Coordinates of C-alpha atoms in Angstrom, one line a residue:
M706 CA -221.4 6.6 -231.9
A707 CA -218.2 5.8 -230.0
A708 CA -218.3 7.3 -226.5
A709 CA -215.6 9.0 -224.6
Y710 CA -214.3 7.6 -221.3
L711 CA -212.3 8.9 -218.3
D712 CA -209.5 6.9 -216.9
P713 CA -209.9 6.8 -213.1
N714 CA -206.1 6.6 -212.6
L715 CA -205.3 9.7 -214.5
N716 CA -204.1 12.8 -212.7
H717 CA -206.4 15.7 -213.8
T718 CA -204.2 18.5 -212.4
P719 CA -200.9 18.0 -214.1
S720 CA -197.7 19.4 -212.7
S721 CA -195.6 21.8 -214.8
S722 CA -193.5 19.0 -216.1
T723 CA -196.6 17.2 -217.3
K724 CA -197.7 20.4 -219.2
T725 CA -194.3 20.7 -220.8
H726 CA -194.6 17.1 -222.0
L727 CA -198.0 17.7 -223.5
N728 CA -197.0 21.0 -225.2
S729 CA -194.1 19.2 -226.8
G730 CA -196.3 16.4 -228.1
V731 CA -196.8 12.8 -226.9
E732 CA -194.1 10.3 -227.8
R733 CA -195.0 8.4 -231.0
S734 CA -193.4 6.5 -233.8
P735 CA -192.6 8.4 -237.0
G736 CA -195.7 8.9 -239.2
T737 CA -198.3 8.2 -236.5
M738 CA -200.7 10.7 -235.1
E739 CA -200.4 11.7 -231.4
R740 CA -203.4 10.7 -229.5
V741 CA -203.9 13.9 -227.5
L742 CA -206.3 16.6 -228.6
K743 CA -206.5 20.2 -227.2
V744 CA -210.0 21.5 -227.5
F745 CA -210.7 25.2 -226.7
H746 CA -214.0 26.1 -225.2
Y747 CA -216.0 28.8 -223.4
F748 CA -216.6 27.2 -220.0
E749 CA -215.4 30.0 -217.7
S750 CA -212.4 29.2 -215.5
N751 CA -209.8 31.1 -213.4
N752 CA -207.3 31.5 -216.3
E753 CA -207.3 34.0 -219.1
P754 CA -210.1 33.3 -221.6
T755 CA -207.7 32.6 -224.4
T756 CA -206.4 29.6 -222.5
W757 CA -209.8 28.0 -221.6
A758 CA -209.3 24.4 -223.0
S759 CA -209.4 20.7 -222.2
I760 CA -206.8 18.2 -223.1
I761 CA -208.4 15.0 -224.4
R762 CA -206.9 11.6 -225.1
H763 CA -208.6 9.6 -227.8
G764 CA -208.4 6.2 -229.3
D765 CA -208.8 5.1 -232.9
A766 CA -212.5 4.4 -232.5
T767 CA -213.4 7.7 -230.7
D768 CA -215.7 9.9 -232.8
V769 CA -216.3 13.7 -232.6
W770 CA -219.4 13.2 -230.5
G771 CA -217.4 11.3 -227.9
I772 CA -215.1 14.3 -227.5
I773 CA -218.0 16.8 -227.3
Q774 CA -219.9 14.6 -224.8
K775 CA -216.9 14.1 -222.5
I776 CA -216.3 17.9 -222.1
V777 CA -219.9 19.0 -221.7
D778 CA -220.6 16.1 -219.2
C779 CA -217.9 17.5 -216.9
H780 CA -219.8 20.8 -216.8
K781 CA -223.3 19.2 -216.2
V782 CA -224.7 20.6 -219.4
K783 CA -228.4 19.8 -220.2
N784 CA -228.7 21.1 -223.8
V785 CA -225.9 18.8 -225.2
A786 CA -227.4 18.8 -228.7
C787 CA -226.6 22.5 -229.1
F788 CA -222.8 21.9 -229.2
G789 CA -220.6 21.3 -232.2
L790 CA -216.8 21.1 -232.8
R791 CA -215.1 23.5 -235.2
L792 CA -211.7 23.1 -236.7
S793 CA -210.0 26.2 -238.1
H794 CA -206.6 26.9 -239.6
L795 CA -205.0 29.9 -237.9
Q796 CA -203.1 31.2 -241.0
S797 CA -205.4 30.4 -243.9
E798 CA -208.6 31.0 -241.9
E799 CA -210.0 27.7 -243.4
V800 CA -213.0 26.5 -241.3
H801 CA -214.4 23.0 -241.0
W802 CA -217.4 22.0 -238.9
L803 CA -216.8 18.4 -237.8
H804 CA -219.8 16.1 -238.0
P805 CA -220.4 14.2 -234.7
D806 CA -220.3 10.8 -236.5
I807 CA -216.8 11.3 -237.9
G808 CA -213.8 9.5 -236.3
V809 CA -211.3 11.8 -234.6
S810 CA -208.4 9.9 -236.1
N811 CA -209.8 10.3 -239.6
V812 CA -210.1 14.0 -239.0
R813 CA -206.6 14.4 -237.9
E814 CA -205.1 12.3 -240.7
K815 CA -207.1 14.3 -243.3
F816 CA -206.2 17.8 -242.0
E817 CA -203.1 17.7 -239.8
L818 CA -200.9 15.6 -242.0
G819 CA -201.2 18.2 -244.8
H820 CA -200.3 21.1 -242.4
A821 CA -198.4 21.5 -239.2
P822 CA -200.6 20.4 -236.3
E823 CA -199.9 23.6 -234.4
G824 CA -201.7 25.6 -237.2
W825 CA -205.1 24.0 -236.4
K826 CA -207.4 25.0 -233.6
Y827 CA -210.2 22.7 -232.3
E828 CA -213.0 24.7 -230.7
L829 CA -216.1 23.6 -228.9
R830 CA -219.0 26.0 -229.7
I831 CA -222.7 26.3 -229.4
R832 CA -224.0 26.1 -233.0
Y833 CA -227.6 24.8 -232.9
L834 CA -230.1 27.0 -231.0
P835 CA -233.7 26.0 -230.2
K836 CA -236.5 28.5 -230.6
G837 CA -236.7 30.7 -227.5
F838 CA -233.2 29.5 -226.5
L839 CA -232.6 32.2 -223.8
N840 CA -235.7 31.1 -221.9
Q841 CA -234.6 27.5 -222.2
F842 CA -231.0 28.2 -221.2
I843 CA -232.1 30.0 -218.0
E844 CA -232.7 26.5 -216.6
D845 CA -229.3 25.4 -217.9
K846 CA -226.7 27.8 -216.4
P847 CA -223.6 26.2 -217.8
T848 CA -225.0 26.5 -221.4
L849 CA -226.2 30.1 -220.8
N850 CA -222.8 31.1 -219.5
F851 CA -221.0 29.3 -222.4
L852 CA -223.2 31.0 -225.0
Y853 CA -222.5 34.4 -223.3
Q854 CA -218.8 33.9 -223.3
Q855 CA -218.8 32.7 -226.9
V856 CA -221.0 35.6 -228.2
K857 CA -219.0 38.2 -226.2
N858 CA -215.8 36.9 -227.6
D859 CA -217.1 37.0 -231.2
Y860 CA -218.5 40.5 -230.6
M861 CA -215.2 41.8 -229.4
L862 CA -213.3 40.2 -232.3
E863 CA -215.7 41.0 -235.2
I864 CA -217.8 44.1 -234.7
A865 CA -217.0 45.9 -231.4
D866 CA -215.0 48.6 -233.1
Q867 CA -217.9 49.3 -235.5
V868 CA -220.8 49.6 -233.1
D869 CA -222.2 52.9 -231.8
Q870 CA -220.3 54.4 -228.8
E871 CA -223.3 54.2 -226.5
I872 CA -223.9 50.5 -227.3
A873 CA -220.2 49.7 -226.7
L874 CA -220.3 51.5 -223.3
K875 CA -223.4 49.6 -222.2
L876 CA -222.1 46.2 -223.3
G877 CA -218.8 46.8 -221.5
C878 CA -220.4 48.0 -218.3
L879 CA -222.7 44.9 -218.3
E880 CA -219.6 42.7 -218.5
I881 CA -218.1 44.6 -215.5
R882 CA -221.4 44.1 -213.6
R883 CA -221.5 40.4 -214.5
S884 CA -217.9 39.8 -213.6
Y885 CA -218.0 41.6 -210.3
C886 CA -221.7 41.3 -209.3
E887 CA -220.8 41.6 -205.6
M888 CA -219.5 45.1 -206.2
R889 CA -221.7 48.0 -205.1
G890 CA -223.5 50.0 -207.8
N891 CA -221.5 53.1 -207.0
A892 CA -218.1 51.3 -206.4
L893 CA -216.6 52.8 -209.6
D894 CA -217.2 56.3 -208.3
K895 CA -214.3 55.7 -205.9
K896 CA -211.0 56.6 -207.6
S897 CA -209.1 53.6 -206.1
N898 CA -211.7 51.1 -207.4
Y899 CA -211.7 52.6 -210.9
E900 CA -207.9 52.6 -211.0
V901 CA -207.9 48.9 -210.1
L902 CA -210.3 48.3 -213.0
E903 CA -208.3 50.5 -215.4
K904 CA -204.7 49.5 -214.5
D905 CA -204.8 46.0 -213.0
V906 CA -207.7 44.4 -214.8
G907 CA -207.5 46.5 -218.0
L908 CA -210.4 48.4 -219.7
R909 CA -209.5 46.6 -223.0
R910 CA -211.1 43.5 -221.5
F911 CA -214.5 45.3 -221.5
F912 CA -214.4 48.0 -224.2
P913 CA -213.3 48.1 -227.9
K914 CA -210.0 49.8 -228.8
S915 CA -211.8 52.3 -230.9
L916 CA -213.7 53.6 -227.9
L917 CA -210.7 53.8 -225.6
D918 CA -208.6 55.6 -228.3
S919 CA -211.3 58.2 -229.3
V920 CA -212.3 59.4 -225.8
K921 CA -210.1 61.3 -223.4
A922 CA -209.3 59.4 -220.2
K923 CA -211.2 61.8 -217.9
N924 CA -214.3 61.8 -220.1
L925 CA -214.2 58.1 -220.5
R926 CA -214.1 57.6 -216.7
K927 CA -217.3 59.7 -216.3
M928 CA -219.0 57.9 -219.1
I929 CA -218.2 54.5 -217.6
Q930 CA -219.3 55.6 -214.1
Q931 CA -222.6 57.0 -215.4
T932 CA -223.4 53.9 -217.6
F933 CA -222.4 51.5 -214.9
R934 CA -224.9 53.0 -212.5
Q935 CA -227.7 52.1 -214.9
F936 CA -227.0 48.4 -214.2
A937 CA -226.3 48.7 -210.5
N938 CA -229.1 46.4 -209.4
L939 CA -228.6 43.6 -211.9
N940 CA -227.4 40.2 -210.9
R941 CA -225.2 38.0 -213.0
E942 CA -228.0 36.3 -214.9
E943 CA -229.8 39.6 -215.5
S944 CA -226.6 41.2 -216.8
I945 CA -226.2 38.4 -219.4
L946 CA -229.8 38.7 -220.6
K947 CA -229.5 42.5 -220.9
F948 CA -226.3 42.0 -222.9
F949 CA -228.1 39.8 -225.4
E950 CA -231.0 42.3 -225.5
I951 CA -228.8 45.2 -226.4
L952 CA -226.5 43.3 -228.8
S953 CA -229.2 41.4 -230.8
P954 CA -230.4 44.4 -233.0
V955 CA -226.8 45.0 -234.2
Y956 CA -225.4 41.5 -234.3
R957 CA -227.5 38.5 -235.2
F958 CA -225.4 35.8 -233.5
D959 CA -228.4 33.4 -233.6
K960 CA -228.2 32.7 -237.4
E961 CA -225.6 31.9 -240.0
C962 CA -225.5 33.2 -243.5
F963 CA -223.9 31.8 -246.6
K964 CA -223.4 33.4 -250.1
C965 CA -224.6 30.8 -252.6
A966 CA -227.0 30.2 -255.4
L967 CA -230.4 28.4 -255.7
G968 CA -230.3 25.6 -258.3
S969 CA -227.4 23.8 -259.8
S970 CA -226.0 26.9 -261.6
W971 CA -225.1 30.4 -260.5
I972 CA -228.3 31.9 -262.0
I973 CA -229.9 33.2 -258.8
S974 CA -227.3 34.5 -256.3
V975 CA -228.7 34.6 -252.8
E976 CA -227.7 34.7 -249.2
L977 CA -228.9 31.6 -247.4
A978 CA -229.9 32.3 -243.8
I979 CA -230.2 29.4 -241.3
G980 CA -231.3 29.8 -237.7
P981 CA -234.0 28.9 -235.1
E982 CA -236.4 31.7 -236.2
E983 CA -235.7 31.7 -240.0
G984 CA -235.5 27.9 -240.5
I985 CA -234.0 27.8 -244.0
S986 CA -234.6 31.1 -245.8
H987 CA -232.9 33.2 -248.4
L988 CA -232.3 36.9 -249.2
T989 CA -231.8 38.2 -252.7
D990 CA -230.4 41.5 -251.6
K991 CA -229.7 43.5 -248.5
G992 CA -232.7 45.0 -246.8
S993 CA -235.2 42.6 -248.5
N994 CA -237.5 40.4 -246.5
P995 CA -236.3 36.8 -246.2
T996 CA -238.1 34.2 -248.3
H997 CA -238.8 31.0 -246.3
L998 CA -237.7 27.8 -248.0
A999 CA -238.3 25.1 -245.4
D1000 CA -238.6 24.3 -241.7
F1001 CA -236.1 21.9 -240.2
H1002 CA -238.8 19.3 -239.4
Q1003 CA -239.7 19.1 -243.1
V1004 CA -236.1 18.1 -244.1
Q1005 CA -236.0 14.3 -244.8
T1006 CA -232.5 13.8 -246.3
I1007 CA -229.4 15.9 -247.0
Q1008 CA -226.7 15.2 -249.6
Y1009 CA -223.7 17.2 -250.7
S1010 CA -221.2 16.6 -253.5
T1011 CA -218.8 18.4 -255.8
N1012 CA -219.8 19.7 -259.2
E1013 CA -218.1 17.9 -262.1
D1014 CA -217.3 21.1 -263.9
K1015 CA -213.9 22.8 -263.7
D1016 CA -214.9 25.2 -260.9
R1017 CA -215.4 22.3 -258.5
K1018 CA -218.2 24.1 -256.6
G1019 CA -220.1 22.4 -253.8
M1020 CA -223.6 21.2 -254.3
L1021 CA -226.2 20.7 -251.5
Q1022 CA -229.4 18.8 -252.0
M1023 CA -232.3 18.5 -249.5
K1024 CA -235.4 16.4 -249.8
I1025 CA -238.2 18.4 -248.4
A1026 CA -241.5 16.9 -247.3
G1027 CA -244.3 17.9 -249.6
A1028 CA -242.0 19.4 -252.2
P1029 CA -242.1 18.0 -255.8
E1030 CA -238.3 18.1 -256.2
P1031 CA -235.2 18.4 -254.0
L1032 CA -234.1 21.9 -252.8
T1033 CA -230.7 22.4 -254.5
V1034 CA -228.1 24.9 -253.4
T1035 CA -224.7 25.6 -255.0
A1036 CA -221.9 26.8 -252.7
P1037 CA -218.6 28.3 -253.7
S1038 CA -216.7 25.2 -252.5
L1039 CA -217.3 21.7 -251.2
T1040 CA -216.1 22.8 -247.7
I1041 CA -218.8 25.4 -247.5
A1042 CA -221.4 22.9 -248.7
E1043 CA -220.2 20.4 -246.0
N1044 CA -220.5 23.2 -243.3
M1045 CA -224.0 24.0 -244.4
A1046 CA -225.0 20.4 -244.4
D1047 CA -223.6 19.9 -240.9
L1048 CA -225.6 23.0 -239.7
I1049 CA -228.9 21.9 -241.2
D1050 CA -228.3 18.3 -240.0
G1051 CA -227.7 19.6 -236.4
Y1052 CA -230.8 21.7 -236.4
C1053 CA -232.9 18.7 -237.8
R1054 CA -231.6 16.5 -235.0
L1055 CA -232.3 19.2 -232.4
V1056 CA -235.8 19.8 -233.6
T1057 CA -236.9 16.2 -234.1
G1058 CA -234.9 14.7 -231.2
A1059 CA -233.4 12.1 -233.7
T1060 CA -230.0 10.5 -233.0
Q1061 CA -229.4 9.4 -236.6
S1062 CA -227.9 11.9 -239.1
F1063 CA -230.1 13.2 -241.9
I1064 CA -227.0 13.3 -244.2
I1065 CA -226.8 10.5 -246.8
Q1066 CA -223.2 9.8 -247.9
P1067 CA -222.9 8.7 -251.5
Q1068 CA -221.7 5.1 -251.7
K1069 CA -218.7 4.7 -254.0
E1070 CA -218.5 1.9 -256.4
G1071 CA -217.2 -1.3 -254.8
E1072 CA -217.9 -0.1 -251.3
R1073 CA -220.1 -2.1 -248.9
A1074 CA -222.2 -0.6 -246.2
L1075 CA -221.1 -1.2 -242.6
P1076 CA -223.5 -3.2 -240.4
S1077 CA -225.7 -1.1 -238.0
I1078 CA -224.4 -0.5 -234.5
P1079 CA -226.0 -3.1 -232.1
K1080 CA -228.3 -1.7 -229.4
L1081 CA -227.1 -1.5 -225.9
A1082 CA -228.2 -4.0 -223.3
N1083 CA -230.7 -2.9 -220.7
N1084 CA -228.1 -2.7 -218.0
E1085 CA -225.7 -0.5 -220.1
K1086 CA -225.9 3.2 -220.5
Q1087 CA -224.5 5.1 -223.5
G1088 CA -221.3 6.9 -222.8
I1089 CA -220.7 5.0 -219.4
R1090 CA -218.7 1.8 -218.9
S1091 CA -220.2 -0.9 -216.7
H1092 CA -216.7 -1.9 -215.5
A1093 CA -213.2 -0.5 -215.3
V1094 CA -211.5 -0.7 -218.7
S1095 CA -207.8 -0.6 -219.3
V1096 CA -206.0 0.5 -222.5
S1097 CA -205.4 -3.0 -223.6
E1098 CA -209.1 -3.9 -223.6
T1099 CA -210.1 -1.2 -226.2
D1100 CA -208.9 1.9 -227.9
D1101 CA -212.4 3.3 -227.7
Y1102 CA -211.7 5.9 -225.0
A1103 CA -211.1 9.6 -224.4
E1104 CA -209.6 11.1 -221.3
I1105 CA -209.6 14.7 -219.9
I1106 CA -206.1 15.5 -218.6
D1107 CA -206.5 19.1 -217.5
E1108 CA -210.0 20.1 -216.4
E1109 CA -210.9 22.8 -213.9
D1110 CA -211.7 21.8 -210.3
T1111 CA -211.0 18.1 -210.8
Y1112 CA -208.8 15.9 -208.7
T1113 CA -207.2 12.5 -208.5
M1114 CA -204.1 11.3 -206.7
P1115 CA -201.0 10.4 -208.7
S1116 CA -201.2 7.2 -210.6
T1117 CA -198.3 5.8 -208.5
R1118 CA -200.5 6.3 -205.4
D1119 CA -197.3 7.5 -203.5
Y1120 CA -199.4 9.4 -201.0
E1121 CA -202.0 6.7 -200.3
I1122 CA -201.9 5.3 -196.7
Q1123 CA -203.5 2.1 -195.5
R1124 CA -206.3 2.9 -193.0
E1125 CA -205.2 0.2 -190.6
R1126 CA -202.0 2.1 -190.0
I1127 CA -203.9 5.0 -188.5
E1128 CA -205.2 5.2 -185.0
L1129 CA -207.8 8.0 -184.8
G1130 CA -207.8 10.0 -181.6
R1131 CA -209.7 12.9 -180.1
C1132 CA -211.2 15.8 -182.0
I1133 CA -209.0 18.9 -181.8
G1134 CA -210.7 21.3 -184.2
E1135 CA -213.3 21.9 -186.9
G1136 CA -212.8 23.0 -190.5
Q1137 CA -214.9 24.0 -193.5
F1138 CA -215.2 20.4 -194.8
G1139 CA -214.7 18.4 -191.6
D1140 CA -213.2 17.8 -188.2
V1141 CA -209.5 17.5 -187.3
H1142 CA -208.5 14.7 -185.0
Q1143 CA -205.2 13.9 -183.3
G1144 CA -203.9 10.4 -184.1
V1145 CA -201.0 8.1 -184.6
Y1146 CA -199.5 6.8 -187.8
V1147 CA -197.8 3.4 -187.4
T1148 CA -194.9 2.6 -189.7
P1149 CA -191.9 0.3 -189.4
E1150 CA -189.6 3.3 -189.3
N1151 CA -191.7 5.2 -186.7
P1152 CA -194.1 3.0 -184.7
A1153 CA -195.8 6.0 -183.1
M1154 CA -195.7 9.1 -185.3
A1155 CA -198.1 11.7 -183.9
V1156 CA -200.3 13.1 -186.8
A1157 CA -203.3 15.4 -187.4
I1158 CA -206.1 13.8 -189.4
K1159 CA -208.6 15.9 -191.3
T1160 CA -211.9 14.0 -191.9
C1161 CA -214.6 14.9 -194.5
K1162 CA -218.0 15.5 -193.1
N1163 CA -220.3 14.8 -196.0
C1164 CA -218.2 13.1 -198.7
T1165 CA -221.3 11.5 -200.3
S1166 CA -220.7 12.9 -203.8
D1167 CA -217.6 13.0 -206.0
S1168 CA -217.7 16.8 -206.2
I1169 CA -217.4 17.2 -202.4
R1170 CA -214.7 14.5 -202.2
E1171 CA -212.7 16.3 -204.9
K1172 CA -213.0 19.7 -203.2
F1173 CA -211.9 18.1 -199.9
L1174 CA -208.9 16.4 -201.5
Q1175 CA -207.9 19.6 -203.4
E1176 CA -206.1 20.7 -200.2
A1177 CA -204.0 17.6 -200.2
L1178 CA -203.2 18.0 -203.9
T1179 CA -202.0 21.6 -203.0
M1180 CA -200.0 20.6 -199.9
R1181 CA -198.0 17.8 -201.5
Q1182 CA -196.3 20.4 -203.7
F1183 CA -194.8 22.3 -200.8
D1184 CA -191.6 21.6 -198.8
H1185 CA -190.9 24.4 -196.4
P1186 CA -190.0 24.5 -192.6
H1187 CA -192.9 26.8 -191.9
I1188 CA -195.6 25.2 -193.9
V1189 CA -197.5 22.2 -192.5
K1190 CA -196.4 19.0 -194.3
L1191 CA -198.7 16.4 -195.9
I1192 CA -198.1 12.9 -194.7
G1193 CA -200.6 11.2 -196.9
V1194 CA -204.3 10.6 -197.8
I1195 CA -206.9 7.8 -197.7
T1196 CA -209.0 8.4 -200.8
E1197 CA -211.6 5.6 -200.1
N1198 CA -214.6 6.7 -198.1
P1199 CA -214.4 7.9 -195.4
V1200 CA -211.8 10.2 -196.9
W1201 CA -208.9 11.4 -194.6
I1202 CA -206.0 13.8 -195.1
I1203 CA -203.1 13.0 -192.8
M1204 CA -200.7 15.9 -191.9
E1205 CA -198.0 16.6 -189.4
L1206 CA -199.2 17.5 -186.0
C1207 CA -198.5 20.9 -184.5
T1208 CA -198.8 20.2 -180.8
Q1209 CA -199.4 23.8 -179.6
G1210 CA -202.5 24.3 -181.7
E1211 CA -203.7 27.5 -183.5
L1212 CA -201.7 30.7 -183.2
R1213 CA -204.8 32.7 -182.4
S1214 CA -205.6 30.8 -179.2
F1215 CA -201.8 30.5 -178.4
L1216 CA -201.4 34.3 -178.5
Q1217 CA -204.6 34.8 -176.4
V1218 CA -203.5 32.5 -173.7
R1219 CA -199.9 33.9 -173.6
K1220 CA -200.5 37.5 -174.4
Y1221 CA -198.8 38.7 -171.2
S1222 CA -195.9 36.3 -171.3
L1223 CA -194.7 36.4 -174.9
D1224 CA -191.9 38.8 -175.5
L1225 CA -191.4 41.1 -178.6
A1226 CA -188.6 38.9 -179.9
S1227 CA -190.9 35.9 -180.2
L1228 CA -193.6 37.9 -182.0
I1229 CA -191.1 39.2 -184.5
L1230 CA -189.8 35.6 -185.0
Y1231 CA -193.3 34.4 -185.8
A1232 CA -193.9 37.2 -188.2
Y1233 CA -190.5 36.5 -189.9
Q1234 CA -191.2 32.8 -190.2
L1235 CA -194.6 33.4 -191.8
S1236 CA -193.2 35.9 -194.2
T1237 CA -190.7 33.3 -195.4
A1238 CA -193.7 30.9 -196.0
L1239 CA -195.5 33.6 -198.0
A1240 CA -192.4 34.3 -200.1
Y1241 CA -192.1 30.5 -200.8
L1242 CA -195.8 30.4 -201.9
E1243 CA -195.2 33.3 -204.2
S1244 CA -192.2 31.6 -205.7
K1245 CA -194.4 28.5 -206.4
R1246 CA -197.1 30.8 -207.9
F1247 CA -199.7 29.9 -205.3
V1248 CA -202.1 32.3 -203.5
H1249 CA -203.3 31.1 -200.0
R1250 CA -206.4 33.4 -199.8
D1251 CA -207.0 32.8 -196.1
I1252 CA -204.1 34.2 -194.2
A1253 CA -205.3 34.5 -190.6
A1254 CA -204.0 33.6 -187.1
R1255 CA -206.5 30.7 -186.9
N1256 CA -204.8 29.1 -189.9
V1257 CA -201.3 29.4 -188.4
L1258 CA -200.3 26.4 -186.2
V1259 CA -197.7 26.4 -183.5
S1260 CA -195.3 23.5 -183.7
S1261 CA -193.2 24.7 -180.7
T1262 CA -192.6 27.9 -178.8
D1263 CA -190.1 29.0 -181.4
C1264 CA -191.7 27.6 -184.6
V1265 CA -195.0 28.4 -186.3
K1266 CA -196.3 26.9 -189.6
L1267 CA -198.9 28.0 -192.1
G1268 CA -201.7 25.6 -192.7
D1269 CA -205.3 25.2 -194.0
F1270 CA -204.8 25.3 -197.8
G1271 CA -208.4 24.6 -198.6
L1272 CA -208.8 27.9 -200.4
S1273 CA -205.3 28.0 -202.0
R1274 CA -205.1 28.1 -205.8
Y1275 CA -202.4 27.9 -208.4
M1276 CA -202.1 31.0 -210.6
E1277 CA -200.7 29.2 -213.7
D1278 CA -199.7 31.7 -216.3
S1279 CA -201.7 34.6 -214.9
T1280 CA -200.5 37.3 -212.4
Y1281 CA -203.7 36.8 -210.4
Y1282 CA -206.4 34.3 -209.4
K1283 CA -210.0 35.3 -209.9
A1284 CA -212.5 33.5 -207.5
S1285 CA -215.7 32.5 -209.3
K1286 CA -217.7 31.2 -206.4
G1287 CA -217.6 30.0 -202.8
K1288 CA -217.4 31.6 -199.3
L1289 CA -214.4 33.8 -198.7
P1290 CA -213.0 35.4 -195.4
I1291 CA -214.2 39.0 -196.1
K1292 CA -212.9 40.5 -192.8
W1293 CA -209.3 39.9 -193.8
M1294 CA -209.5 40.4 -197.6
A1295 CA -207.8 43.2 -199.6
P1296 CA -210.1 45.8 -201.3
E1297 CA -209.4 44.4 -204.8
S1298 CA -210.4 40.9 -203.5
I1299 CA -213.7 42.2 -202.1
N1300 CA -214.6 44.3 -205.1
F1301 CA -213.2 42.2 -208.0
R1302 CA -212.5 38.8 -206.4
R1303 CA -208.9 39.1 -207.5
F1304 CA -206.2 37.4 -205.4
T1305 CA -202.5 37.8 -205.7
S1306 CA -199.4 37.4 -203.6
A1307 CA -200.0 41.1 -202.7
S1308 CA -203.5 40.3 -201.4
D1309 CA -202.0 37.5 -199.3
V1310 CA -199.6 40.1 -197.8
W1311 CA -202.5 42.4 -197.0
M1312 CA -204.2 39.6 -195.1
F1313 CA -200.9 38.9 -193.3

């Protein structure tokens, strides 16, 4: 299989201009496919769930598995074999499950050239589940959370309006508990907290429309408060498992069913059920017990084709170990037969641990089989390059352009500073990730520029380094007289961030030392200057999340500047930012930030 690769020079957090460019399509010659693929997924991020996606660049030799592997590797998934890629047409509701061995370029040429590319949606989903999957996924948190978000989304779209009122209440309250697990069990009894949930977050996020429309607001509030108390002591993981426990009897998300017929004609109409518990089974009518046909480890080969009759139905044939003849299933169309084949093939790979597909493609007359893929050398690892590769060396690559919590400096390296130009001085402060030193930046224009240098304490892993450099990525987007300016970065270990030096130090200690000498006019001036900085951040759609006197620096007796952007986040298209993890300054936080981990420009003002 062709693997997916990440270009180290690529900026993974594009500016708004980059996003506009991607939305409008990559430049290409007429009649050629753009080489960028947007893949929606259920890895939770700080944006609205409908926007969770990764933008992938692919080459001509990149296959579907390369795309899947690149995305799941970024999220440290263990159960990679459970994932598949689904292509659906938004208007016709046509659905195709893409086999991992298929080339991405072939897929796009086959489907997108016949319809407008905007009409298709590529979606990463968990499709193949092992037996006892919940117990297995407890040890694999990214996969457990992904499955939860996927199932919850399907439940809300497909059956939430039809389930019993009590079940809908419980499932909705479990999602509240999971989303805001730091919130006390009786927090919703307080009117202000409930109103934040109702008006700011929105009850529609948790409960189906039918429930909200059929119950009066006052009664609904009491029902939600009472139900929420039942789950007061559950943590995030326990809330997820309880959600699955309540949902499973009314919604079998762990199996797929297909209306088809056994044999090569439509004599015996059945519903074929495929899943980890059933294996391959069929039902002749509703309410009947399933008849077991085969286990996945018994399947030896899978073939699908189109009937030669005028109906052009799809035919699926499986060679089963110990069976005298192949198991034949007739599907309403070739597409459904292909989707069934992919599902069974995925389960067979999962159960047996095989890397080769069980599907046998019929060889057309005149075709010659391709030679087998050579084995990797001992010093090579599948999916990882042993050296840096440029576009000119191969087209066999895929790149993530916009992925949550990743960082690289711009490809032009316009903020990179040579270490020999920096003279490191005494330590003047300590931060969350490292110490701050006074220093000198030597340039031809200014041979002795005084600067502040933030060092990284333990940049031994890429993840720590990325989090540390996130502050520089944020700061380089600001240009305001009362916000500390970024001078540059040194991205090689040891990693440094170089900023302008505010010689008077932190505002907190400055005020403590001069509390008897500062006049009211100076205090009002400082407050005004900081308010202009906050207004500027709001205009740029950033929340600081750590407004405190210790993070305000005094440049001179009549000028203060806001600094320490380690917790700052861009709100993108949302009106708020939701923190998913990490330490937060609780003493200064607004109530909605404490209870719901929601941060807005208004919560910055509260801290101010």
